Structures are given as structure tokens and as C-alpha cells.
PDB file as gemmi writes it, atoms N, CA and C in Angstrom:
CRYST1    1.000    1.000    1.000  90.00  90.00  90.00 P 1                      
ATOM      1  N   UNK A   1      31.712 -35.941 -48.100  1.00  0.00           N  
ATOM      2  CA  UNK A   1      30.614 -35.752 -47.179  1.00  0.00           C  
ATOM      3  C   UNK A   1      31.153 -35.463 -45.780  1.00  0.00           C  
ATOM      4  N   UNK A   2      32.161 -36.229 -45.372  1.00  0.00           N  
ATOM      5  CA  UNK A   2      32.737 -36.014 -44.051  1.00  0.00           C  
ATOM      6  C   UNK A   2      33.443 -34.659 -43.961  1.00  0.00           C  
ATOM      7  N   UNK A   3      34.122 -34.283 -45.030  1.00  0.00           N  
ATOM      8  CA  UNK A   3      34.827 -33.003 -45.030  1.00  0.00           C  
ATOM      9  C   UNK A   3      33.849 -31.830 -44.953  1.00  0.00           C  
ATOM     10  N   UNK A   4      32.755 -31.921 -45.719  1.00  0.00           N  
ATOM     11  CA  UNK A   4      31.764 -30.847 -45.704  1.00  0.00           C  
ATOM     12  C   UNK A   4      31.099 -30.729 -44.331  1.00  0.00           C  
ATOM     13  N   UNK A   5      30.733 -31.864 -43.742  1.00  0.00           N  
ATOM     14  CA  UNK A   5      30.103 -31.837 -42.421  1.00  0.00           C  
ATOM     15  C   UNK A   5      31.096 -31.352 -41.366  1.00  0.00           C  
ATOM     16  N   UNK A   6      32.335 -31.790 -41.468  1.00  0.00           N  
ATOM     17  CA  UNK A   6      33.359 -31.351 -40.523  1.00  0.00           C  
ATOM     18  C   UNK A   6      33.619 -29.858 -40.610  1.00  0.00           C  
ATOM     19  N   UNK A   7      33.675 -29.335 -41.832  1.00  0.00           N  
ATOM     20  CA  UNK A   7      33.899 -27.896 -41.980  1.00  0.00           C  
ATOM     21  C   UNK A   7      32.696 -27.107 -41.472  1.00  0.00           C  
ATOM     22  N   UNK A   8      31.506 -27.654 -41.640  1.00  0.00           N  
ATOM     23  CA  UNK A   8      30.317 -26.999 -41.092  1.00  0.00           C  
ATOM     24  C   UNK A   8      30.345 -26.975 -39.574  1.00  0.00           C  
ATOM     25  N   UNK A   9      30.826 -28.061 -38.982  1.00  0.00           N  
ATOM     26  CA  UNK A   9      30.946 -28.109 -37.519  1.00  0.00           C  
ATOM     27  C   UNK A   9      31.964 -27.075 -37.033  1.00  0.00           C  
ATOM     28  N   UNK A  10      33.081 -26.958 -37.727  1.00  0.00           N  
ATOM     29  CA  UNK A  10      34.087 -25.966 -37.352  1.00  0.00           C  
ATOM     30  C   UNK A  10      33.540 -24.545 -37.473  1.00  0.00           C  
ATOM     31  N   UNK A  11      32.802 -24.285 -38.548  1.00  0.00           N  
ATOM     32  CA  UNK A  11      32.230 -22.961 -38.753  1.00  0.00           C  
ATOM     33  C   UNK A  11      31.217 -22.624 -37.661  1.00  0.00           C  
ATOM     34  N   UNK A  12      30.373 -23.586 -37.298  1.00  0.00           N  
ATOM     35  CA  UNK A  12      29.373 -23.324 -36.267  1.00  0.00           C  
ATOM     36  C   UNK A  12      30.009 -23.195 -34.884  1.00  0.00           C  
ATOM     37  N   UNK A  13      31.113 -23.904 -34.649  1.00  0.00           N  
ATOM     38  CA  UNK A  13      31.837 -23.718 -33.390  1.00  0.00           C  
ATOM     39  C   UNK A  13      32.363 -22.296 -33.292  1.00  0.00           C  
ATOM     40  N   UNK A  14      32.890 -21.784 -34.410  1.00  0.00           N  
ATOM     41  CA  UNK A  14      33.374 -20.404 -34.432  1.00  0.00           C  
ATOM     42  C   UNK A  14      32.217 -19.430 -34.217  1.00  0.00           C  
ATOM     43  N   UNK A  15      31.067 -19.711 -34.839  1.00  0.00           N  
ATOM     44  CA  UNK A  15      29.894 -18.844 -34.654  1.00  0.00           C  
ATOM     45  C   UNK A  15      29.431 -18.871 -33.201  1.00  0.00           C  
ATOM     46  N   UNK A  16      29.509 -20.042 -32.555  1.00  0.00           N  
ATOM     47  CA  UNK A  16      29.170 -20.141 -31.130  1.00  0.00           C  
ATOM     48  C   UNK A  16      30.117 -19.301 -30.282  1.00  0.00           C  
ATOM     49  N   UNK A  17      31.407 -19.343 -30.591  1.00  0.00           N  
ATOM     50  CA  UNK A  17      32.387 -18.550 -29.847  1.00  0.00           C  
ATOM     51  C   UNK A  17      32.090 -17.059 -29.973  1.00  0.00           C  
ATOM     52  N   UNK A  18      31.782 -16.617 -31.185  1.00  0.00           N  
ATOM     53  CA  UNK A  18      31.498 -15.205 -31.419  1.00  0.00           C  
ATOM     54  C   UNK A  18      30.215 -14.801 -30.700  1.00  0.00           C  
ATOM     55  N   UNK A  19      29.186 -15.623 -30.795  1.00  0.00           N  
ATOM     56  CA  UNK A  19      27.920 -15.309 -30.125  1.00  0.00           C  
ATOM     57  C   UNK A  19      28.100 -15.273 -28.610  1.00  0.00           C  
ATOM     58  N   UNK A  20      28.916 -16.177 -28.070  1.00  0.00           N  
ATOM     59  CA  UNK A  20      29.176 -16.178 -26.622  1.00  0.00           C  
ATOM     60  C   UNK A  20      29.891 -14.900 -26.213  1.00  0.00           C  
ATOM     61  N   UNK A  21      30.818 -14.444 -27.025  1.00  0.00           N  
ATOM     62  CA  UNK A  21      31.503 -13.171 -26.735  1.00  0.00           C  
ATOM     63  C   UNK A  21      30.502 -12.030 -26.755  1.00  0.00           C  
ATOM     64  N   UNK A  22      29.590 -12.050 -27.718  1.00  0.00           N  
ATOM     65  CA  UNK A  22      28.595 -10.988 -27.805  1.00  0.00           C  
ATOM     66  C   UNK A  22      27.639 -11.010 -26.611  1.00  0.00           C  
ATOM     67  N   UNK A  23      27.261 -12.212 -26.145  1.00  0.00           N  
ATOM     68  CA  UNK A  23      26.401 -12.313 -24.959  1.00  0.00           C  
ATOM     69  C   UNK A  23      27.122 -11.720 -23.755  1.00  0.00           C  
ATOM     70  N   UNK A  24      28.397 -12.071 -23.604  1.00  0.00           N  
ATOM     71  CA  UNK A  24      29.175 -11.534 -22.488  1.00  0.00           C  
ATOM     72  C   UNK A  24      29.288 -10.016 -22.580  1.00  0.00           C  
ATOM     73  N   UNK A  25      29.509  -9.502 -23.775  1.00  0.00           N  
ATOM     74  CA  UNK A  25      29.615  -8.052 -23.955  1.00  0.00           C  
ATOM     75  C   UNK A  25      28.292  -7.358 -23.650  1.00  0.00           C  
ATOM     76  N   UNK A  26      27.183  -8.005 -23.969  1.00  0.00           N  
ATOM     77  CA  UNK A  26      25.865  -7.411 -23.707  1.00  0.00           C  
ATOM     78  C   UNK A  26      25.563  -7.348 -22.219  1.00  0.00           C  
ATOM     79  N   UNK A  27      26.189  -8.226 -21.452  1.00  0.00           N  
ATOM     80  CA  UNK A  27      25.931  -8.295 -20.011  1.00  0.00           C  
ATOM     81  C   UNK A  27      26.791  -7.343 -19.188  1.00  0.00           C  
ATOM     82  N   UNK A  28      27.779  -6.702 -19.799  1.00  0.00           N  
ATOM     83  CA  UNK A  28      28.662  -5.790 -19.070  1.00  0.00           C  
ATOM     84  C   UNK A  28      27.954  -4.452 -18.898  1.00  0.00           C  
ATOM     85  N   UNK A  29      27.868  -4.013 -17.655  1.00  0.00           N  
ATOM     86  CA  UNK A  29      27.224  -2.729 -17.363  1.00  0.00           C  
ATOM     87  C   UNK A  29      28.216  -1.583 -17.506  1.00  0.00           C  
ATOM     88  N   UNK A  30      27.745  -0.500 -18.053  1.00  0.00           N  
ATOM     89  CA  UNK A  30      28.545   0.705 -18.108  1.00  0.00           C  
ATOM     90  C   UNK A  30      29.525   0.817 -19.252  1.00  0.00           C  
ATOM     91  N   UNK A  31      29.705  -0.224 -20.024  1.00  0.00           N  
ATOM     92  CA  UNK A  31      30.626  -0.160 -21.160  1.00  0.00           C  
ATOM     93  C   UNK A  31      29.906  -0.614 -22.411  1.00  0.00           C  
ATOM     94  N   UNK A  32      30.320  -0.066 -23.512  1.00  0.00           N  
ATOM     95  CA  UNK A  32      29.706  -0.413 -24.791  1.00  0.00           C  
ATOM     96  C   UNK A  32      30.727  -1.116 -25.674  1.00  0.00           C  
ATOM     97  N   UNK A  33      30.380  -2.302 -26.119  1.00  0.00           N  
ATOM     98  CA  UNK A  33      31.232  -3.076 -27.021  1.00  0.00           C  
ATOM     99  C   UNK A  33      30.547  -3.192 -28.372  1.00  0.00           C  
ATOM    100  N   UNK A  34      31.330  -3.178 -29.432  1.00  0.00           N  
ATOM    101  CA  UNK A  34      30.766  -3.376 -30.768  1.00  0.00           C  
ATOM    102  C   UNK A  34      30.395  -4.847 -30.932  1.00  0.00           C  
ATOM    103  N   UNK A  35      29.329  -5.099 -31.638  1.00  0.00           N  
ATOM    104  CA  UNK A  35      28.889  -6.470 -31.911  1.00  0.00           C  
ATOM    105  C   UNK A  35      29.805  -7.095 -32.955  1.00  0.00           C  
ATOM    106  N   UNK A  36      30.292  -8.303 -32.668  1.00  0.00           N  
ATOM    107  CA  UNK A  36      31.109  -9.037 -33.630  1.00  0.00           C  
ATOM    108  C   UNK A  36      30.216  -9.902 -34.507  1.00  0.00           C  
ATOM    109  N   UNK A  37      30.596 -10.031 -35.758  1.00  0.00           N  
ATOM    110  CA  UNK A  37      29.862 -10.848 -36.716  1.00  0.00           C  
ATOM    111  C   UNK A  37      30.855 -11.807 -37.369  1.00  0.00           C  
ATOM    112  N   UNK A  38      30.578 -13.124 -37.297  1.00  0.00           N  
ATOM    113  CA  UNK A  38      31.501 -14.067 -37.942  1.00  0.00           C  
ATOM    114  C   UNK A  38      31.395 -13.977 -39.463  1.00  0.00           C  
ATOM    115  N   UNK A  39      32.521 -14.164 -40.143  1.00  0.00           N  
ATOM    116  CA  UNK A  39      32.542 -14.158 -41.611  1.00  0.00           C  
ATOM    117  C   UNK A  39      32.919 -15.549 -42.089  1.00  0.00           C  
ATOM    118  N   UNK A  40      32.209 -16.007 -43.112  1.00  0.00           N  
ATOM    119  CA  UNK A  40      32.438 -17.335 -43.669  1.00  0.00           C  
ATOM    120  C   UNK A  40      32.547 -17.239 -45.183  1.00  0.00           C  
ATOM    121  N   UNK A  41      33.180 -18.245 -45.763  1.00  0.00           N  
ATOM    122  CA  UNK A  41      33.247 -18.368 -47.219  1.00  0.00           C  
ATOM    123  C   UNK A  41      32.972 -19.825 -47.571  1.00  0.00           C  
ATOM    124  N   UNK A  42      32.339 -20.022 -48.693  1.00  0.00           N  
ATOM    125  CA  UNK A  42      32.054 -21.368 -49.182  1.00  0.00           C  
ATOM    126  C   UNK A  42      33.045 -21.692 -50.278  1.00  0.00           C  
ATOM    127  N   UNK A  43      33.810 -22.763 -50.086  1.00  0.00           N  
ATOM    128  CA  UNK A  43      34.760 -23.240 -51.085  1.00  0.00           C  
ATOM    129  C   UNK A  43      34.063 -24.342 -51.864  1.00  0.00           C  
ATOM    130  N   UNK A  44      33.771 -24.075 -53.126  1.00  0.00           N  
ATOM    131  CA  UNK A  44      32.956 -24.963 -53.959  1.00  0.00           C  
ATOM    132  C   UNK A  44      33.612 -26.306 -54.259  1.00  0.00           C  
ATOM    133  N   UNK A  45      34.885 -26.425 -54.154  1.00  0.00           N  
ATOM    134  CA  UNK A  45      35.615 -27.688 -54.377  1.00  0.00           C  
ATOM    135  C   UNK A  45      35.313 -28.313 -55.729  1.00  0.00           C  
ATOM    136  N   UNK A  46      35.402 -27.529 -56.777  1.00  0.00           N  
ATOM    137  CA  UNK A  46      35.279 -28.118 -58.103  1.00  0.00           C  
ATOM    138  C   UNK A  46      34.101 -27.619 -58.910  1.00  0.00           C  
ATOM    139  N   UNK A  47      33.445 -26.589 -58.474  1.00  0.00           N  
ATOM    140  CA  UNK A  47      32.332 -26.051 -59.248  1.00  0.00           C  
ATOM    141  C   UNK A  47      31.005 -26.631 -58.819  1.00  0.00           C  
ATOM    142  N   UNK A  48      29.947 -26.061 -59.381  1.00  0.00           N  
ATOM    143  CA  UNK A  48      28.613 -26.523 -59.006  1.00  0.00           C  
ATOM    144  C   UNK A  48      27.985 -27.375 -60.096  1.00  0.00           C  
ATOM    145  N   UNK A  49      28.792 -27.980 -60.914  1.00  0.00           N  
ATOM    146  CA  UNK A  49      28.306 -28.868 -61.950  1.00  0.00           C  
ATOM    147  C   UNK A  49      28.185 -30.272 -61.359  1.00  0.00           C  
ATOM    148  N   UNK A  50      26.958 -30.686 -61.077  1.00  0.00           N  
ATOM    149  CA  UNK A  50      26.728 -31.973 -60.427  1.00  0.00           C  
ATOM    150  C   UNK A  50      27.148 -33.152 -61.292  1.00  0.00           C  
ATOM    151  N   UNK A  51      27.267 -32.954 -62.576  1.00  0.00           N  
ATOM    152  CA  UNK A  51      27.624 -34.052 -63.472  1.00  0.00           C  
ATOM    153  C   UNK A  51      29.078 -34.483 -63.303  1.00  0.00           C  
ATOM    154  N   UNK A  52      29.933 -33.562 -62.821  1.00  0.00           N  
ATOM    155  CA  UNK A  52      31.340 -33.936 -62.693  1.00  0.00           C  
ATOM    156  C   UNK A  52      31.673 -34.624 -61.374  1.00  0.00           C  
ATOM    157  N   UNK A  53      30.670 -34.826 -60.520  1.00  0.00           N  
ATOM    158  CA  UNK A  53      30.886 -35.527 -59.256  1.00  0.00           C  
ATOM    159  C   UNK A  53      31.468 -34.666 -58.166  1.00  0.00           C  
ATOM    160  N   UNK A  54      31.605 -33.381 -58.403  1.00  0.00           N  
ATOM    161  CA  UNK A  54      32.176 -32.466 -57.413  1.00  0.00           C  
ATOM    162  C   UNK A  54      31.109 -31.531 -56.858  1.00  0.00           C  
ATOM    163  N   UNK A  55      30.021 -32.105 -56.377  1.00  0.00           N  
ATOM    164  CA  UNK A  55      28.946 -31.267 -55.870  1.00  0.00           C  
ATOM    165  C   UNK A  55      29.156 -30.826 -54.429  1.00  0.00           C  
ATOM    166  N   UNK A  56      30.208 -31.307 -53.791  1.00  0.00           N  
ATOM    167  CA  UNK A  56      30.475 -30.960 -52.400  1.00  0.00           C  
ATOM    168  C   UNK A  56      31.194 -29.634 -52.274  1.00  0.00           C  
ATOM    169  N   UNK A  57      31.384 -29.248 -51.062  1.00  0.00           N  
ATOM    170  CA  UNK A  57      32.114 -28.031 -50.771  1.00  0.00           C  
ATOM    171  C   UNK A  57      32.297 -27.913 -49.277  1.00  0.00           C  
ATOM    172  N   UNK A  58      33.106 -26.966 -48.890  1.00  0.00           N  
ATOM    173  CA  UNK A  58      33.368 -26.772 -47.472  1.00  0.00           C  
ATOM    174  C   UNK A  58      33.178 -25.308 -47.111  1.00  0.00           C  
ATOM    175  N   UNK A  59      32.877 -25.091 -45.842  1.00  0.00           N  
ATOM    176  CA  UNK A  59      32.712 -23.747 -45.319  1.00  0.00           C  
ATOM    177  C   UNK A  59      33.981 -23.382 -44.564  1.00  0.00           C  
ATOM    178  N   UNK A  60      34.504 -22.207 -44.840  1.00  0.00           N  
ATOM    179  CA  UNK A  60      35.714 -21.732 -44.171  1.00  0.00           C  
ATOM    180  C   UNK A  60      35.371 -20.521 -43.298  1.00  0.00           C  
ATOM    181  N   UNK A  61      35.862 -20.544 -42.071  1.00  0.00           N  
ATOM    182  CA  UNK A  61      35.703 -19.413 -41.163  1.00  0.00           C  
ATOM    183  C   UNK A  61      36.809 -18.417 -41.462  1.00  0.00           C  
ATOM    184  N   UNK A  62      36.445 -17.158 -41.741  1.00  0.00           N  
ATOM    185  CA  UNK A  62      37.414 -16.145 -42.136  1.00  0.00           C  
ATOM    186  C   UNK A  62      37.761 -15.168 -41.019  1.00  0.00           C  
ATOM    187  N   UNK A  63      37.103 -15.269 -39.888  1.00  0.00           N  
ATOM    188  CA  UNK A  63      37.341 -14.327 -38.806  1.00  0.00           C  
ATOM    189  C   UNK A  63      36.082 -13.532 -38.508  1.00  0.00           C  
ATOM    190  N   UNK A  64      36.256 -12.400 -37.865  1.00  0.00           N  
ATOM    191  CA  UNK A  64      35.103 -11.588 -37.488  1.00  0.00           C  
ATOM    192  C   UNK A  64      35.247 -10.167 -38.005  1.00  0.00           C  
ATOM    193  N   UNK A  65      34.130  -9.522 -38.126  1.00  0.00           N  
ATOM    194  CA  UNK A  65      34.076  -8.090 -38.390  1.00  0.00           C  
ATOM    195  C   UNK A  65      33.201  -7.483 -37.301  1.00  0.00           C  
ATOM    196  N   UNK A  66      33.267  -6.184 -37.161  1.00  0.00           N  
ATOM    197  CA  UNK A  66      32.418  -5.516 -36.170  1.00  0.00           C  
ATOM    198  C   UNK A  66      31.334  -4.739 -36.888  1.00  0.00           C  
ATOM    199  N   UNK A  67      30.227  -4.597 -36.206  1.00  0.00           N  
ATOM    200  CA  UNK A  67      29.157  -3.732 -36.696  1.00  0.00           C  
ATOM    201  C   UNK A  67      29.267  -2.424 -35.922  1.00  0.00           C  
ATOM    202  N   UNK A  68      29.845  -1.399 -36.537  1.00  0.00           N  
ATOM    203  CA  UNK A  68      30.049  -0.139 -35.830  1.00  0.00           C  
ATOM    204  C   UNK A  68      28.722   0.440 -35.328  1.00  0.00           C  
ATOM    205  N   UNK A  69      28.729   0.857 -34.079  1.00  0.00           N  
ATOM    206  CA  UNK A  69      27.555   1.485 -33.499  1.00  0.00           C  
ATOM    207  C   UNK A  69      26.472   0.516 -33.061  1.00  0.00           C  
ATOM    208  N   UNK A  70      26.673  -0.782 -33.301  1.00  0.00           N  
ATOM    209  CA  UNK A  70      25.677  -1.774 -32.898  1.00  0.00           C  
ATOM    210  C   UNK A  70      26.166  -2.455 -31.619  1.00  0.00           C  
ATOM    211  N   UNK A  71      25.385  -2.308 -30.566  1.00  0.00           N  
ATOM    212  CA  UNK A  71      25.720  -2.917 -29.285  1.00  0.00           C  
ATOM    213  C   UNK A  71      24.994  -4.255 -29.198  1.00  0.00           C  
ATOM    214  N   UNK A  72      25.682  -5.309 -28.765  1.00  0.00           N  
ATOM    215  CA  UNK A  72      25.033  -6.615 -28.673  1.00  0.00           C  
ATOM    216  C   UNK A  72      23.828  -6.604 -27.733  1.00  0.00           C  
ATOM    217  N   UNK A  73      22.774  -7.263 -28.155  1.00  0.00           N  
ATOM    218  CA  UNK A  73      21.584  -7.449 -27.342  1.00  0.00           C  
ATOM    219  C   UNK A  73      21.605  -8.890 -26.841  1.00  0.00           C  
ATOM    220  N   UNK A  74      21.508  -9.090 -25.525  1.00  0.00           N  
ATOM    221  CA  UNK A  74      21.668 -10.421 -24.935  1.00  0.00           C  
ATOM    222  C   UNK A  74      20.666 -11.423 -25.496  1.00  0.00           C  
ATOM    223  N   UNK A  75      19.430 -11.024 -25.672  1.00  0.00           N  
ATOM    224  CA  UNK A  75      18.405 -11.961 -26.159  1.00  0.00           C  
ATOM    225  C   UNK A  75      18.674 -12.339 -27.611  1.00  0.00           C  
ATOM    226  N   UNK A  76      18.976 -11.364 -28.435  1.00  0.00           N  
ATOM    227  CA  UNK A  76      19.269 -11.655 -29.843  1.00  0.00           C  
ATOM    228  C   UNK A  76      20.505 -12.539 -29.964  1.00  0.00           C  
ATOM    229  N   UNK A  77      21.491 -12.298 -29.112  1.00  0.00           N  
ATOM    230  CA  UNK A  77      22.705 -13.114 -29.169  1.00  0.00           C  
ATOM    231  C   UNK A  77      22.446 -14.532 -28.677  1.00  0.00           C  
ATOM    232  N   UNK A  78      21.557 -14.700 -27.700  1.00  0.00           N  
ATOM    233  CA  UNK A  78      21.208 -16.054 -27.252  1.00  0.00           C  
ATOM    234  C   UNK A  78      20.498 -16.819 -28.369  1.00  0.00           C  
ATOM    235  N   UNK A  79      19.689 -16.116 -29.151  1.00  0.00           N  
ATOM    236  CA  UNK A  79      19.059 -16.753 -30.314  1.00  0.00           C  
ATOM    237  C   UNK A  79      20.141 -17.184 -31.304  1.00  0.00           C  
ATOM    238  N   UNK A  80      21.170 -16.362 -31.481  1.00  0.00           N  
ATOM    239  CA  UNK A  80      22.289 -16.743 -32.359  1.00  0.00           C  
ATOM    240  C   UNK A  80      23.007 -17.976 -31.830  1.00  0.00           C  
ATOM    241  N   UNK A  81      23.156 -18.054 -30.514  1.00  0.00           N  
ATOM    242  CA  UNK A  81      23.778 -19.232 -29.905  1.00  0.00           C  
ATOM    243  C   UNK A  81      22.952 -20.475 -30.207  1.00  0.00           C  
ATOM    244  N   UNK A  82      21.636 -20.375 -30.034  1.00  0.00           N  
ATOM    245  CA  UNK A  82      20.762 -21.522 -30.298  1.00  0.00           C  
ATOM    246  C   UNK A  82      20.797 -21.932 -31.766  1.00  0.00           C  
ATOM    247  N   UNK A  83      20.802 -20.946 -32.672  1.00  0.00           N  
ATOM    248  CA  UNK A  83      20.884 -21.254 -34.105  1.00  0.00           C  
ATOM    249  C   UNK A  83      22.180 -21.977 -34.444  1.00  0.00           C  
ATOM    250  N   UNK A  84      23.299 -21.478 -33.919  1.00  0.00           N  
ATOM    251  CA  UNK A  84      24.587 -22.111 -34.189  1.00  0.00           C  
ATOM    252  C   UNK A  84      24.648 -23.512 -33.586  1.00  0.00           C  
ATOM    253  N   UNK A  85      24.057 -23.674 -32.405  1.00  0.00           N  
ATOM    254  CA  UNK A  85      24.039 -24.994 -31.767  1.00  0.00           C  
ATOM    255  C   UNK A  85      23.244 -25.991 -32.596  1.00  0.00           C  
ATOM    256  N   UNK A  86      22.096 -25.575 -33.098  1.00  0.00           N  
ATOM    257  CA  UNK A  86      21.281 -26.476 -33.937  1.00  0.00           C  
ATOM    258  C   UNK A  86      21.998 -26.823 -35.230  1.00  0.00           C  
ATOM    259  N   UNK A  87      22.644 -25.840 -35.835  1.00  0.00           N  
ATOM    260  CA  UNK A  87      23.378 -26.102 -37.076  1.00  0.00           C  
ATOM    261  C   UNK A  87      24.557 -27.037 -36.813  1.00  0.00           C  
ATOM    262  N   UNK A  88      25.232 -26.865 -35.676  1.00  0.00           N  
ATOM    263  CA  UNK A  88      26.332 -27.753 -35.315  1.00  0.00           C  
ATOM    264  C   UNK A  88      25.810 -29.185 -35.165  1.00  0.00           C  
ATOM    265  N   UNK A  89      24.696 -29.345 -34.461  1.00  0.00           N  
ATOM    266  CA  UNK A  89      24.119 -30.679 -34.259  1.00  0.00           C  
ATOM    267  C   UNK A  89      23.712 -31.313 -35.583  1.00  0.00           C  
ATOM    268  N   UNK A  90      23.183 -30.509 -36.509  1.00  0.00           N  
ATOM    269  CA  UNK A  90      22.809 -31.039 -37.823  1.00  0.00           C  
ATOM    270  C   UNK A  90      24.047 -31.522 -38.575  1.00  0.00           C  
ATOM    271  N   UNK A  91      25.119 -30.741 -38.546  1.00  0.00           N  
ATOM    272  CA  UNK A  91      26.362 -31.160 -39.194  1.00  0.00           C  
ATOM    273  C   UNK A  91      26.940 -32.397 -38.524  1.00  0.00           C  
ATOM    274  N   UNK A  92      26.836 -32.488 -37.209  1.00  0.00           N  
ATOM    275  CA  UNK A  92      27.331 -33.668 -36.498  1.00  0.00           C  
ATOM    276  C   UNK A  92      26.543 -34.904 -36.905  1.00  0.00           C  
ATOM    277  N   UNK A  93      25.231 -34.757 -37.111  1.00  0.00           N  
ATOM    278  CA  UNK A  93      24.412 -35.888 -37.555  1.00  0.00           C  
ATOM    279  C   UNK A  93      24.816 -36.350 -38.946  1.00  0.00           C  
ATOM    280  N   UNK A  94      25.078 -35.406 -39.839  1.00  0.00           N  
ATOM    281  CA  UNK A  94      25.522 -35.752 -41.191  1.00  0.00           C  
ATOM    282  C   UNK A  94      26.881 -36.443 -41.125  1.00  0.00           C  
ATOM    283  N   UNK A  95      27.775 -35.930 -40.285  1.00  0.00           N  
ATOM    284  CA  UNK A  95      29.092 -36.545 -40.131  1.00  0.00           C  
ATOM    285  C   UNK A  95      28.955 -37.971 -39.621  1.00  0.00           C  
ATOM    286  N   UNK A  96      28.101 -38.167 -38.626  1.00  0.00           N  
ATOM    287  CA  UNK A  96      27.891 -39.505 -38.062  1.00  0.00           C  
ATOM    288  C   UNK A  96      27.318 -40.456 -39.110  1.00  0.00           C  
ATOM    289  N   UNK A  97      26.372 -39.975 -39.909  1.00  0.00           N  
ATOM    290  CA  UNK A  97      25.798 -40.818 -40.959  1.00  0.00           C  
ATOM    291  C   UNK A  97      26.872 -41.196 -41.989  1.00  0.00           C  
ATOM    292  N   UNK A  98      27.719 -40.256 -42.355  1.00  0.00           N  
ATOM    293  CA  UNK A  98      28.803 -40.546 -43.286  1.00  0.00           C  
ATOM    294  C   UNK A  98      29.791 -41.550 -42.718  1.00  0.00           C  
ATOM    295  N   UNK A  99      30.076 -41.417 -41.434  1.00  0.00           N  
ATOM    296  CA  UNK A  99      30.981 -42.352 -40.770  1.00  0.00           C  
ATOM    297  C   UNK A  99      30.401 -43.767 -40.771  1.00  0.00           C  
ATOM    298  N   UNK A 100      29.114 -43.878 -40.455  1.00  0.00           N  
ATOM    299  CA  UNK A 100      28.476 -45.204 -40.472  1.00  0.00           C  
ATOM    300  C   UNK A 100      28.445 -45.785 -41.875  1.00  0.00           C  
ATOM    301  N   UNK A 101      28.210 -44.938 -42.869  1.00  0.00           N  
ATOM    302  CA  UNK A 101      28.208 -45.392 -44.260  1.00  0.00           C  
ATOM    303  C   UNK A 101      29.580 -45.935 -44.649  1.00  0.00           C  
ATOM    304  N   UNK A 102      30.619 -45.247 -44.259  1.00  0.00           N  
ATOM    305  CA  UNK A 102      31.972 -45.717 -44.570  1.00  0.00           C  
ATOM    306  C   UNK A 102      32.277 -47.025 -43.843  1.00  0.00           C  
ATOM    307  N   UNK A 103      31.843 -47.155 -42.596  1.00  0.00           N  
ATOM    308  CA  UNK A 103      32.059 -48.396 -41.855  1.00  0.00           C  
ATOM    309  C   UNK A 103      31.351 -49.568 -42.520  1.00  0.00           C  
ATOM    310  N   UNK A 104      30.132 -49.334 -42.976  1.00  0.00           N  
ATOM    311  CA  UNK A 104      29.386 -50.408 -43.654  1.00  0.00           C  
ATOM    312  C   UNK A 104      30.038 -50.777 -44.976  1.00  0.00           C  
ATOM    313  N   UNK A 105      30.536 -49.792 -45.678  1.00  0.00           N  
ATOM    314  CA  UNK A 105      31.219 -50.053 -46.948  1.00  0.00           C  
ATOM    315  C   UNK A 105      32.453 -50.913 -46.707  1.00  0.00           C  
ATOM    316  N   UNK A 106      33.207 -50.598 -45.684  1.00  0.00           N  
ATOM    317  CA  UNK A 106      34.387 -51.397 -45.350  1.00  0.00           C  
ATOM    318  C   UNK A 106      33.977 -52.811 -44.979  1.00  0.00           C  
ATOM    319  N   UNK A 107      32.884 -52.963 -44.215  1.00  0.00           N  
ATOM    320  CA  UNK A 107      32.396 -54.293 -43.836  1.00  0.00           C  
ATOM    321  C   UNK A 107      32.001 -55.109 -45.055  1.00  0.00           C  
ATOM    322  N   UNK A 108      31.347 -54.469 -46.037  1.00  0.00           N  
ATOM    323  CA  UNK A 108      30.928 -55.170 -47.254  1.00  0.00           C  
ATOM    324  C   UNK A 108      32.145 -55.612 -48.053  1.00  0.00           C  
ATOM    325  N   UNK A 109      33.171 -54.776 -48.111  1.00  0.00           N  
ATOM    326  CA  UNK A 109      34.379 -55.129 -48.852  1.00  0.00           C  
ATOM    327  C   UNK A 109      35.118 -56.298 -48.229  1.00  0.00           C  
ATOM    328  N   UNK A 110      34.967 -56.492 -46.932  1.00  0.00           N  
ATOM    329  CA  UNK A 110      35.632 -57.595 -46.252  1.00  0.00           C  
ATOM    330  C   UNK A 110      35.003 -58.948 -46.604  1.00  0.00           C  
ATOM    331  N   UNK A 111      33.754 -58.918 -46.976  1.00  0.00           N  
ATOM    332  CA  UNK A 111      33.029 -60.168 -47.250  1.00  0.00           C  
ATOM    333  C   UNK A 111      33.396 -60.740 -48.584  1.00  0.00           C  
TER     334      UNK A 111                                                      
END                                                                             
């Protein structure tokens, strides 16, 4: 659970970086920059068979690609920033819940 949430946080941080670059590129007057798009892959970590206990997985950031001929639009890129920020916060909440669960488990084992 912690690994999946952590990898999601890393992926959304990368998406935030890419969106911030696109916002900056959209704000430059007189020059045209290609829009960058982050690429991700999902590592299933054991298949999608829930019976084997390996239902988790992690998201891997693979880098960026460009959309040829597509110039970043500042408003659309700000929406991408907000989406990535919300997804990061959701992953952080899951990570925090997993951390508290592990702390409670350790406390119970001490008793």
C-alpha cells in the first residue's frame, strides 16, 4: 500500500513538473514550444489475480513525449496542474493512512 501510494506521488510530482513547464512555455511571447506529455506505465507487481494477494501495483514515470504542432495553452495546462495536485494529495492521504495502520499494528504487537 505504501509503495503504490509512494509511486503515485512520484508520478504526480513528475506530471506537475511537466505541466509547469508547459505553463511557462505557453506564457512566452513570440516563440512556439511543443507541448510535453508525461508518459507512465503501471507495473502490476504479480498480476491482477486478487486471490494470490498481489493486487497492488506501482506507477512508473517513463519520461515525456511531445505533441508535434500542439502549442501549450496556459489555461488547459493550469487545469493539468490542478488535476496532478489533487491526485498527489489523494496519494499522500493513502500513504498517511497506510503509515498510521502500520504504526497501530506495531503498537498492538507490543502489547
